[in-house]
XYZ file of C-alpha atoms in Angstrom:
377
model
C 151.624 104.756 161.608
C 150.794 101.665 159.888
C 147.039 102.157 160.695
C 147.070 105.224 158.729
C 146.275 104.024 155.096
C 143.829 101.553 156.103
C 141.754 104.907 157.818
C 142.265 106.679 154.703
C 140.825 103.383 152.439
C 138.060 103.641 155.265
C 137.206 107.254 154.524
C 137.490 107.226 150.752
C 134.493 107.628 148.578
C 132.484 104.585 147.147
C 133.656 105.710 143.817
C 137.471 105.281 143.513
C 139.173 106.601 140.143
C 141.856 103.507 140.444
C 139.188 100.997 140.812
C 138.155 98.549 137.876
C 134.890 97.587 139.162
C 133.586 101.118 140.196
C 135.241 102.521 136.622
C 132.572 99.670 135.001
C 129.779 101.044 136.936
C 130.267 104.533 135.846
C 130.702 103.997 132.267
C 127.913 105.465 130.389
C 124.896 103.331 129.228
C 124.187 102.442 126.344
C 120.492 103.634 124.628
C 117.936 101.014 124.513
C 117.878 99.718 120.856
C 114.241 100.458 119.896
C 112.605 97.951 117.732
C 111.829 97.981 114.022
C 107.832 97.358 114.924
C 108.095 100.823 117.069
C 110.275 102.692 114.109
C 107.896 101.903 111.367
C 104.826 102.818 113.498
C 105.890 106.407 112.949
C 106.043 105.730 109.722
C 104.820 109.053 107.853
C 104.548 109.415 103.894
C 102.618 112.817 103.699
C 102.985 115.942 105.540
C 101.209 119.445 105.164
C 103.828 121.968 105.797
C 103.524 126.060 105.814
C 106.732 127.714 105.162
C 107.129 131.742 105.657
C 110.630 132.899 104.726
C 112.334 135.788 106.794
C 111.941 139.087 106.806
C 114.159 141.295 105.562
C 115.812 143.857 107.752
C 115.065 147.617 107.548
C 117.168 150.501 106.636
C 118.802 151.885 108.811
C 117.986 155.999 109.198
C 121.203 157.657 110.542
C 123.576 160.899 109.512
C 127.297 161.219 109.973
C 128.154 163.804 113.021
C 131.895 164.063 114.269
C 133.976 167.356 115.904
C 134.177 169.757 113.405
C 132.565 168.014 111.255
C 128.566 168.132 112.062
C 126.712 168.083 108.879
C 128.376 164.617 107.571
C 125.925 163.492 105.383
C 123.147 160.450 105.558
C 124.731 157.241 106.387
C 122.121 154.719 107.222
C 122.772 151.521 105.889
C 120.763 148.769 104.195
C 119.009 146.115 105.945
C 119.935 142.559 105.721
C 118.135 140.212 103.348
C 116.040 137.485 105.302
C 116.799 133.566 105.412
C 115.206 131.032 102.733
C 113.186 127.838 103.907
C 114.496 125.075 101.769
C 114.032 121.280 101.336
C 117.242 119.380 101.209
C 116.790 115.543 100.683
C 118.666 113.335 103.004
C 119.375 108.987 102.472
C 119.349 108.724 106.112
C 115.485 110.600 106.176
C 112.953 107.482 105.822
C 110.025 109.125 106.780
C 108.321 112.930 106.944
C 107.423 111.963 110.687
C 109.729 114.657 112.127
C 108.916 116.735 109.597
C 107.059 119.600 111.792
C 103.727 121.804 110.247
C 105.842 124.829 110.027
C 108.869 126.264 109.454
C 110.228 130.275 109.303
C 113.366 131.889 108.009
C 115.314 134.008 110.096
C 115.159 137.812 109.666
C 117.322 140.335 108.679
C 118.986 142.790 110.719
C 118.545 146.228 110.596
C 121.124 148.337 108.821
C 123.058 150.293 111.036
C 125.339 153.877 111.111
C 128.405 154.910 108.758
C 127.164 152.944 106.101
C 126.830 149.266 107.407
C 124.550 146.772 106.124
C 122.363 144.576 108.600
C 123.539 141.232 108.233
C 121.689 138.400 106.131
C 119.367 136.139 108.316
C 120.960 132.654 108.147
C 118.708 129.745 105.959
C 116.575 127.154 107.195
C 117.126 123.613 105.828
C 114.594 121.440 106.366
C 116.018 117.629 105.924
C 113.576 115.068 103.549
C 113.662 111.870 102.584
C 114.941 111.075 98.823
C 111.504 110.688 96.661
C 109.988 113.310 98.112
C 107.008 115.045 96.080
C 106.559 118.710 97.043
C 103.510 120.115 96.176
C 100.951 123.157 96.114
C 97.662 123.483 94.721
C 97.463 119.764 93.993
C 100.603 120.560 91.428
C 104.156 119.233 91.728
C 106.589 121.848 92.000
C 109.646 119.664 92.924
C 110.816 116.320 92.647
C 113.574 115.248 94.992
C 115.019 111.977 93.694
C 118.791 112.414 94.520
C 120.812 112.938 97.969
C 121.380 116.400 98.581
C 119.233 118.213 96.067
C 117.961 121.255 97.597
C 114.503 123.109 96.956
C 113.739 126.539 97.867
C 110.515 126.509 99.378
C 109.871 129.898 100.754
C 112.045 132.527 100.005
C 113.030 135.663 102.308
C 112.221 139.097 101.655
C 114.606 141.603 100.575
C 116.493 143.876 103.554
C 115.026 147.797 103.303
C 117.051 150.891 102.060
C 118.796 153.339 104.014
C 118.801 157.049 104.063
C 121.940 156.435 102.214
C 120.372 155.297 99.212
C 118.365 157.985 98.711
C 121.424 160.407 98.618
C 121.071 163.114 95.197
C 122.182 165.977 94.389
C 118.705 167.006 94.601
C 118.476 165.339 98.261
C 121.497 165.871 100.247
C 120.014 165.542 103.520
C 117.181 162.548 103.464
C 115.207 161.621 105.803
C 113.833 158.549 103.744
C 114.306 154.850 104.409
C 112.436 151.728 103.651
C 111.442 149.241 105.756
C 112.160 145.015 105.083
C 110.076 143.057 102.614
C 108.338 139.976 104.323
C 108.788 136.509 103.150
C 107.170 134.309 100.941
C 104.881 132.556 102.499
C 103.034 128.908 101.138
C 101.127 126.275 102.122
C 103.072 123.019 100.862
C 101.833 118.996 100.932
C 104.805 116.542 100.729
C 104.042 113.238 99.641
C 107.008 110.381 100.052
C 107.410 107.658 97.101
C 110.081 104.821 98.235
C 113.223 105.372 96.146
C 113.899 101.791 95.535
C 116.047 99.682 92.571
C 113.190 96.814 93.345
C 109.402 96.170 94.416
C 107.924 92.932 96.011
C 104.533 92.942 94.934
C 102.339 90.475 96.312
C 99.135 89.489 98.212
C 99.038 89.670 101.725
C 100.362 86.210 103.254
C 102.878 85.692 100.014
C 105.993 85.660 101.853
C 107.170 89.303 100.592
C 108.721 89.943 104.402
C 110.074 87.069 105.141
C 112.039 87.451 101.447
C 113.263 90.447 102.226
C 114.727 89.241 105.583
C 116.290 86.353 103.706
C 118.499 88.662 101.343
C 119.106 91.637 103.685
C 119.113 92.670 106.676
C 116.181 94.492 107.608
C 113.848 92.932 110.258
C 109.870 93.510 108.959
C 107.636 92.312 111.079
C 106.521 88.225 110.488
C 103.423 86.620 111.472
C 100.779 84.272 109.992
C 98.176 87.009 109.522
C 97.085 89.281 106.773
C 98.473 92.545 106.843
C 101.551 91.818 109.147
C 103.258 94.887 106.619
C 101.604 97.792 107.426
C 104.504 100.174 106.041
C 106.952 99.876 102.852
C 110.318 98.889 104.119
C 113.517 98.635 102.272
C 116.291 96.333 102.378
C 119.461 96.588 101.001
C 121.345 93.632 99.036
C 125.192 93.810 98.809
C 127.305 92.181 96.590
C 131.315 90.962 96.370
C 132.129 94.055 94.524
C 130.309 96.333 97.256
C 127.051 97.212 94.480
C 124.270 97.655 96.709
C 120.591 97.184 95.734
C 117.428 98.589 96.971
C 114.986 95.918 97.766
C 111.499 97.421 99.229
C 108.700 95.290 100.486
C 105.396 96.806 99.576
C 102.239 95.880 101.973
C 100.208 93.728 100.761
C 97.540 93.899 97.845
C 94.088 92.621 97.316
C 91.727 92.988 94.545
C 90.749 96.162 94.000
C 93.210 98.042 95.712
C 93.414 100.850 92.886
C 89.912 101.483 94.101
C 91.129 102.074 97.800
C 90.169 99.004 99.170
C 92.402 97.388 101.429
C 95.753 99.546 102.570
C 94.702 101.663 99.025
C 96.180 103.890 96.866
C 98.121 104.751 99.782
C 101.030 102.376 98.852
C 100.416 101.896 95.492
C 102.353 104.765 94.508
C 105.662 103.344 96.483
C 105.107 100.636 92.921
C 105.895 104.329 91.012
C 109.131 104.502 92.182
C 110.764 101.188 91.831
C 112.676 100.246 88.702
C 111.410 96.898 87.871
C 109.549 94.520 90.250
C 109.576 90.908 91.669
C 105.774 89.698 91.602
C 106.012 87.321 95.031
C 103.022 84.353 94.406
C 102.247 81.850 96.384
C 102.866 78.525 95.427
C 100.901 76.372 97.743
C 97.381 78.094 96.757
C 95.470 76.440 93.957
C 96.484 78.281 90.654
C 98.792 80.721 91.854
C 99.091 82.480 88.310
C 95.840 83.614 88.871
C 97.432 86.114 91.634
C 100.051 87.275 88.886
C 97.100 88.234 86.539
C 95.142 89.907 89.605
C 98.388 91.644 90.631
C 99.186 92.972 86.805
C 95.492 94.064 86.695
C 96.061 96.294 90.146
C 99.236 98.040 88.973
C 98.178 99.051 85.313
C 94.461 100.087 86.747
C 96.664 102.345 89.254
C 98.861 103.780 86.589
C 98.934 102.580 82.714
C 102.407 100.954 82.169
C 103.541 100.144 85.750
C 102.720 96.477 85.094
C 105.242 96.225 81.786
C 108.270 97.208 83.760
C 111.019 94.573 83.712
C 109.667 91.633 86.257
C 110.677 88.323 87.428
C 108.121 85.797 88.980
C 109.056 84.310 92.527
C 107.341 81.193 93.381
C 107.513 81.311 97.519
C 107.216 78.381 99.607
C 108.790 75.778 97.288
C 109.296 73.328 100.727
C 106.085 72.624 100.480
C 104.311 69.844 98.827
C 101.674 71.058 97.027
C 104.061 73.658 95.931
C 106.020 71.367 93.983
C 103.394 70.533 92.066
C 101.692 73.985 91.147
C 105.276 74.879 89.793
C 105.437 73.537 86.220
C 101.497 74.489 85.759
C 102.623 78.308 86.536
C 105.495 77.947 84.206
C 103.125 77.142 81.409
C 100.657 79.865 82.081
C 102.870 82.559 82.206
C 105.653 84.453 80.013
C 107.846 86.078 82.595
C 110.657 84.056 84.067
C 110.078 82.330 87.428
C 112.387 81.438 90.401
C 110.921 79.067 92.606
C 112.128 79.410 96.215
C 111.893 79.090 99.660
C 112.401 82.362 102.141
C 111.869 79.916 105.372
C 114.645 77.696 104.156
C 116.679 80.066 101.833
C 116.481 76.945 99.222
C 117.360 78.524 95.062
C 118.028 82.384 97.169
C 121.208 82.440 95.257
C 119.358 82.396 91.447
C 116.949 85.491 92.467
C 120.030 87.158 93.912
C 122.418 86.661 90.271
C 118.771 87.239 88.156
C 118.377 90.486 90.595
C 121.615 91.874 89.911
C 121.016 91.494 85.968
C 118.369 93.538 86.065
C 119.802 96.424 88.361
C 122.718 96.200 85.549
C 120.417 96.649 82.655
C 119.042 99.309 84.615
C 122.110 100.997 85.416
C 123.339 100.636 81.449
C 119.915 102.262 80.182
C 119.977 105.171 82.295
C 123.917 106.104 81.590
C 123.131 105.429 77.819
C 120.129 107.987 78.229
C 122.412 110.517 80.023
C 120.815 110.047 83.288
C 122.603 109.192 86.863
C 121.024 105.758 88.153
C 120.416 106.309 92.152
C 122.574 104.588 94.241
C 122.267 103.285 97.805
């Protein structure tokens, strides 16, 4: 009847599979993007970690028995050798935060009858961030500077002997096998150094965040207040002929921060890491080469040397007016080159951005001429 298919639209389900609006509503949602501010609260840059590799399997105690054939002979096979812990840095790792206190190789299996070996227990791989320090007993035992080098951290113990392996003509029957060798266990500290081509190093307030939003695209967190950066965070520059650069903004410094005052010694060694530097003053403060000296002073207290790396000056907030005129008195008191600019506006970002990418090429030509791989991004 003609009523018929309006009773069966009646008595279909509120979710029809040749309906556009009900298809929408069962598409699946999207995850909540969470924000940078919650993503570098987690930020983590040293870790205690005990690693116990796997025990191996034991040998297996068996002897060969088939009709008419009763006295076969010891066949007990070896155990399998247990799993290794090991440290594998990953680019994608930026922080030790899901790095857990412990980790354990799997075992080995036992050996089993006619002469078959337990199978090896599989590795553990426990993923880092690149410029990770391992080390133990306050010594560095590994330095993990490139994507995808491995360390072994703990390794497993070797699989037992079978009844087999003790077959002599002395011995033909033996009842002797030997159980798995446990793993090697240690008590490890990782400590994370930024891998970065650059460093902005600056007081707090200098404009070091907002830069780094200006030229890339990550999002630290702005605000008119000391100590808006409370982790490093790197950005990444990229050029025409798809040459990327490593930009990371260091909290800021005060005076005496090699003494652990302020955020400390705690990102001073991020400095370490970076290839040459970009010393962020402000401008608008009377005599801002007075923060360039203070700065210097910080770095080569820290560690002697850090503060004669290759460096460029950047004179921040250039849109204002008292900035205009500090400008020329900080070219005469110091040696270095400086770019004046402005982060808010973006006014000269195109000369630190050419002067940048000289220096990551200088960089890239002294460590091929020394027979060393430069790190890429």
């Amino acid at each position: 009847s003609p009523c018929k298919p309006v009773l069966l639209l009646l008595s279909s389900p509120a979710f029809s599979t040749t309906c556009a609006t009900c298809a929408k509503d069962r598409r699946l949602r999207q995850k909540r993007a969470i924000s940078e501010r919650r993503l570098t609260r987690y930020f983590v840059d040293q870790r205690k970690v005990r690693v116990v590799g796997g025990q191996g399997g034991g040998g297996g105690h068996s002897f060969y028995s088939e009709p008419r054939k009763v006295f076969g002979g010891p066949d007990g096979g070896n155990g399998g050798d247990g799993g290794h812990v090991i440290l594998k840095a990953d680019q994608q790792m930026k922080s030790l935060s899901s790095v857990f206190p412990f980790y354990q190789g799997f075992h080995g299996e036992r050996g089993g009858s006619k002469n078959c070996s337990g199978a090896n227990g599989a590795h553990t791989y426990v993923k880092v961030p690149v410029g990770t320090l391992v080390k133990e007993d306050g010594k560095v035992v590994a330095d993990l500077t490139q994507h995808g080098e491995e360390y072994i951290a703990a390794y497993g113990g070797a699989g037992g002997k079978g009844n087999r392996f003790f077959l002599s003509n002395e011995n033909r029957a033996p009842m002797l096998f030997t159980p798995g060798e446990p793993g090697q266990e240690r008590v490890l500290h990782l400590e994370l150094k930024t891998t970065a081509h650059a460093g902005l190093v600056g007081f707090p307030n200098a404009g070091k965040s907002s830069l780094l939003r200006a030229i890339s695209r990550a999002k630290p967190a702005v605000a008119a207040y000391p100590f808006t950066t409370l982790n490093p965070h790197v950005g990444i520059v990229h050029y025409q002929d798809y040459e990327q650069v490593a930009v990371a903004d260091i909290p800021g410094l005060i005076r005496g921060a090699h003494q652990n005052r302020g955020l400390g010694v705690a990102f001073l060694k991020h400095i370490e890491r970076c290839r040459f530097l970009l010393y962020v003053v402000d401008l608008s403060v009377p005599q801002p080469w007075v923060q360039l000296q203070d700065l210097k002073h910080e770095l080569e207290a820290y560690s002697k040397g850090l503060s004669e790396r290759p460096c460029v000056v950047v004179g921040n907030k250039i849109d204002l007016a008292q900035s205009r005129i500090n400008l020329p008195l900080l070219r005469e008191q110091v040696v270095e080159r400086v770019i004046a600019l402005s982060a808010l506006t973006g006014e000269n970002l195109e000369e630190l951005l050419l002067h940048l990418r000289e220096l990551y090429d200088t960089h890239v030509k002294t460590e091929q001429s020394q027979g060393q791989s430069p790190v890429k991004w």
